[in-house]
Each structure stands twice: as structure tokens, then as C-alpha cells.
Short mmCIF file of C-alpha atoms and ligand atoms in Angstrom, two decimals:
data_model
loop_
_atom_site.label_atom_id
_atom_site.label_comp_id
_atom_site.label_asym_id
_atom_site.label_seq_id
_atom_site.Cartn_x
_atom_site.Cartn_y
_atom_site.Cartn_z
CA MET A 3 15.74 183.22 51.48
CA LYS A 4 18.12 180.42 50.92
CA VAL A 5 19.00 177.07 52.06
CA ILE A 6 22.57 176.30 53.07
CA CYS A 7 23.09 172.56 53.97
CA ILE A 8 26.22 170.64 55.36
CA GLY A 9 27.48 167.18 54.06
CA ARG A 10 29.15 164.92 55.90
CA ASN A 11 29.00 166.23 59.77
CA TYR A 12 29.01 163.39 61.32
CA ALA A 13 31.33 160.97 61.43
CA ASN A 14 29.32 157.63 61.21
CA HIS A 15 26.97 158.98 58.42
CA ALA A 16 30.35 159.83 56.24
CA LYS A 17 31.49 156.10 57.57
CA GLU A 18 28.29 154.88 56.03
CA LEU A 19 28.35 156.54 52.87
CA ASN A 20 32.03 155.94 52.41
CA ASN A 21 33.23 159.33 52.29
CA PRO A 22 36.30 160.65 54.23
CA LEU A 23 35.89 163.26 56.79
CA PRO A 24 36.06 166.64 56.19
CA GLU A 25 38.37 169.00 57.47
CA GLN A 26 36.06 171.78 56.24
CA PRO A 27 32.32 171.69 56.48
CA VAL A 28 31.24 171.11 53.35
CA ILE A 29 28.73 173.13 51.91
CA PHE A 30 25.87 173.20 49.36
CA MET A 31 22.86 174.92 48.98
CA LYS A 32 18.82 174.26 47.73
CA PRO A 33 16.63 176.69 46.23
CA GLU A 34 13.43 178.70 47.90
CA SER A 35 11.26 175.98 44.83
CA SER A 36 12.62 172.93 47.14
CA LEU A 37 10.96 173.96 49.95
CA MET A 38 8.59 171.66 51.37
CA ALA A 39 5.78 172.46 54.03
CA ASN A 40 5.11 170.00 56.94
CA GLU A 41 2.30 167.65 56.17
CA GLU A 42 2.80 168.31 52.73
CA HIS A 43 2.88 164.74 50.67
CA PHE A 44 6.23 164.25 48.90
CA ILE A 45 6.22 162.61 45.47
CA ARG A 46 8.84 160.94 44.36
CA PRO A 47 10.74 162.22 40.95
CA LEU A 48 10.96 160.20 38.38
CA PHE A 49 14.68 160.61 37.81
CA ASP A 50 15.89 158.19 40.02
CA SER A 51 14.52 155.71 41.88
CA ASP A 52 16.84 155.84 44.78
CA ILE A 53 15.42 158.71 46.96
CA HIS A 54 17.40 158.50 50.20
CA PHE A 55 15.47 160.66 53.48
CA GLU A 56 18.26 162.32 55.60
CA GLY A 57 17.03 164.03 58.88
CA GLU A 58 18.45 166.88 59.94
CA LEU A 59 18.14 169.20 63.17
CA ILE A 60 17.30 172.76 60.81
CA LEU A 61 17.60 176.12 61.69
CA ARG A 62 16.22 179.47 60.73
CA ILE A 63 18.07 182.84 60.66
CA GLY A 64 16.63 185.41 62.66
CA LYS A 65 19.16 188.25 62.02
CA ASN A 66 21.09 189.23 59.17
CA GLY A 67 24.91 188.90 59.68
CA LYS A 68 28.48 188.53 57.52
CA ASN A 69 31.66 187.51 59.20
CA ILE A 70 29.37 186.34 62.29
CA ASN A 71 31.70 185.52 65.47
CA ALA A 72 31.07 181.56 66.75
CA GLN A 73 30.94 183.12 70.14
CA ASN A 74 27.76 185.27 68.86
CA ALA A 75 26.26 182.89 66.12
CA ARG A 76 23.29 181.94 68.65
CA GLN A 77 21.93 185.73 68.52
CA HIS A 78 21.35 184.58 64.40
CA ILE A 79 18.90 181.80 65.26
CA SER A 80 16.07 182.28 66.03
CA GLU A 81 14.08 178.80 65.86
CA ILE A 82 15.28 175.20 65.38
CA SER A 83 12.83 172.47 63.45
CA VAL A 84 13.69 168.91 62.07
CA GLY A 85 13.82 168.93 58.26
CA ILE A 86 14.36 165.82 55.63
CA ASP A 87 16.86 166.73 53.07
CA PHE A 88 15.80 164.35 49.98
CA THR A 89 18.39 163.07 47.99
CA ALA A 90 18.20 161.28 44.24
CA ARG A 91 21.11 159.26 45.64
CA THR A 92 22.03 157.20 42.05
CA LEU A 93 22.43 160.70 40.61
CA GLN A 94 24.41 162.09 43.60
CA ASN A 95 26.79 158.87 43.19
CA LYS A 96 27.20 159.65 39.36
CA LEU A 97 28.03 163.21 40.07
CA LYS A 98 30.22 162.70 42.89
CA ASN A 99 32.26 159.94 40.45
CA LYS A 100 32.58 162.45 38.29
CA GLY A 101 33.29 165.27 40.34
CA LEU A 102 30.66 167.72 38.91
CA PRO A 103 28.27 169.50 41.49
CA TRP A 104 25.84 167.73 43.36
CA ALA A 105 22.72 170.33 42.62
CA LEU A 106 20.72 168.13 40.58
CA SER A 107 20.67 165.34 43.28
CA LYS A 108 20.08 167.46 46.08
CA ALA A 109 18.36 170.89 45.04
CA PHE A 110 14.94 168.81 43.19
CA ASP A 111 11.58 170.02 43.76
CA GLN A 112 10.32 169.12 47.60
CA SER A 113 14.15 168.14 48.41
CA ALA A 114 13.97 170.53 51.61
CA ALA A 115 11.20 169.35 53.91
CA ILE A 116 10.51 171.76 56.95
CA GLY A 117 9.18 170.78 60.33
CA ASN A 118 6.94 173.15 62.64
CA TRP A 119 9.31 176.32 63.89
CA ILE A 120 10.01 176.04 67.47
CA ASP A 121 11.41 179.05 69.12
CA LEU A 122 15.35 178.89 70.52
CA SER A 123 14.54 178.59 73.76
CA PRO A 124 17.23 180.23 76.03
CA GLN A 125 17.61 177.26 78.52
CA TRP A 126 18.77 175.18 75.24
CA THR A 127 22.48 174.44 74.74
CA LEU A 128 23.20 174.44 71.19
CA GLU A 129 25.19 171.29 71.69
CA ASP A 130 22.65 169.53 73.64
CA ILE A 131 19.68 168.97 71.22
CA ASN A 132 18.38 165.65 70.54
CA PHE A 133 15.86 164.73 67.59
CA THR A 134 15.05 161.90 65.77
CA LEU A 135 13.35 160.34 62.56
CA GLU A 136 11.13 158.03 62.52
CA LYS A 137 9.50 155.26 59.63
CA ASN A 138 6.30 154.32 59.72
CA CYS A 139 6.56 154.69 63.61
CA LYS A 140 9.84 153.02 63.91
CA LEU A 141 13.19 154.86 64.97
CA ILE A 142 15.57 155.03 62.43
CA GLN A 143 17.67 158.28 62.93
CA ASN A 144 19.10 159.45 66.27
CA GLY A 145 20.54 162.45 66.46
CA HIS A 146 22.62 164.96 69.10
CA SER A 147 24.27 168.04 67.66
CA LYS A 148 27.16 167.25 70.14
CA ASN A 149 28.09 164.12 67.66
CA MET A 150 28.39 166.81 64.83
CA LEU A 151 31.80 167.03 63.56
CA PHE A 152 31.35 171.25 63.20
CA SER A 153 28.93 172.71 66.28
CA ILE A 154 26.16 174.81 64.76
CA GLU A 155 28.35 178.15 65.70
CA LYS A 156 31.31 176.97 63.41
CA ILE A 157 28.89 176.23 60.83
CA ILE A 158 27.21 179.77 61.66
CA ALA A 159 31.05 181.49 61.05
CA TYR A 160 31.73 179.54 58.36
CA ALA A 161 28.95 179.96 55.97
CA SER A 162 28.83 183.48 56.62
CA LYS A 163 32.17 183.96 55.60
CA TYR A 164 31.33 183.28 52.36
CA PHE A 165 27.30 184.09 52.70
CA THR A 166 25.80 186.82 54.08
CA LEU A 167 23.13 185.17 56.28
CA GLN A 168 19.83 186.70 55.92
CA LYS A 169 16.59 186.90 57.85
CA GLY A 170 14.48 183.67 56.78
CA ASP A 171 17.52 181.66 55.45
CA ILE A 172 17.31 178.00 56.51
CA ILE A 173 20.30 175.80 58.10
CA PHE A 174 20.38 172.05 56.89
CA THR A 175 23.14 171.06 59.63
CA GLY A 176 23.48 167.63 58.26
CA THR A 177 22.11 163.79 58.67
CA PRO A 178 23.54 161.52 61.05
CA GLU A 179 24.16 157.56 60.12
CA GLY A 180 20.67 155.70 59.55
CA VAL A 181 19.93 156.91 55.85
CA GLY A 182 18.17 154.71 53.78
CA ARG A 183 15.15 154.71 50.94
CA ILE A 184 11.96 156.12 50.87
CA CYS A 185 9.05 154.24 49.56
CA GLU A 186 5.96 154.65 48.54
CA ASN A 187 3.20 155.12 51.75
CA ASP A 188 6.33 155.75 53.87
CA ILE A 189 4.96 158.19 56.54
CA PHE A 190 8.16 159.96 58.42
CA THR A 191 7.98 161.41 61.73
CA GLY A 192 10.51 164.04 63.09
CA LYS A 193 11.14 164.85 66.77
CA LEU A 194 12.69 167.53 68.16
CA PHE A 195 13.15 166.81 72.05
CA ASN A 196 10.57 164.37 72.04
CA GLU A 197 8.23 166.51 70.36
CA THR A 198 6.62 165.91 67.12
CA VAL A 199 7.35 168.34 64.64
CA LEU A 200 7.85 167.09 60.96
CA ASN A 201 5.08 164.69 59.68
CA ILE A 202 5.44 163.96 55.60
CA THR A 203 4.29 161.25 53.38
CA ILE A 204 5.55 159.27 50.42
CA LYS A 205 3.78 159.47 47.55
ZN1 ZN B 559 22.09 165.99 54.44
#
């Protein structure tokens, strides 16, 4: 399986990191070894002291597809949840400045925290999904899919031009504003429609 991630998918987050707005989705990937299950402890890596949390709406693919039309994209999603895209920010900035790939700063072990999966309800509209991230019981990120620069359907259509989407693949859809540095003993809680789906403690 693979993890496909979207960068700069919310205007206010692009602004907070001084990044220009993309004309096409910015795509990067994480390997299977980066996955971290809900309730696990995140062990801070030694190579960067500035690890950022990025709370994101995540999707799980339920049906294989290539060159998927945006109108059919929904049929390829089986479940949704909230995840954290952990990012080694100092390292990412170094790589970005040199025009190098972000892999080392984005794809390390435990960098893809995955909340409990919730079946995609037929009652939900993909443009109307609210998710939040709390740090130590304080709201720090409040995301809504209607604020995405590239909608869920567009992301699936775009990514599947390049990669066959396979059952079990995971898509991180980008982070809204409010990202920041993690500290020892921080507790992160991810909620989907106000229901807790993710709980991660930093060690
Ligand atoms: Zn991200």
C-alpha cells in the first residue's frame, strides 16, 4: 500500500509558511513503514528538534482505479478519518531551499499517524466535512473540506492519472492553518464531526 499526501491544500496554511498557492495539487508520498496506529506513542526522532504536527482529513481507498473521473471519485473512498502528517520542519526547509525532494523530512518512521477509520456515510457531502485537532485539550486546528484548494474529488482524479489507486491506499488531503512544533508529553486529539478518532501522545 502507499500513502499519497497533498501539500498546500488550504490557502491560509500556505500563507502561514510563506508558500505560494499551487496551480496543481502538490503531491508527495510516504512509505508503509511511516504508518503509526492510533493510541501509539510518537517517539521524537533525533535528526530534527523542530517536528511539526499537521492535522489532516485522511481517506482510505476501497476500490482500485486509474484515471478516475472526478464524478466517480467518491465510489473509490471506503472510509475517512483524521491523521497527523508529522514533518521535520528544519530539514524540510533545508531541502526546499536546495530544490531537493522532501522525502527525508516527510516519510520517516511514525510520520503518518492514522486515526480510527469511519465508513464514508452516504449522507455526508465531501465538501462538507469538518475535522479538528486539539493539543492538550485546546483547539489548534479547525479544518473544513470546503476550504480545500483542490477538492477530494479533484485530488483523486489528479493522483490517479499518475498512480493506480489501490484498495487500502491512504490519502492525506493537506493541513489547514495552525501547524506548530510538538513537545514532549503533548497529547493530540483528532476529531471528525466532533467525534474523537485519534489520540497520540508525544514521547
Ligand atoms: Zn501535510
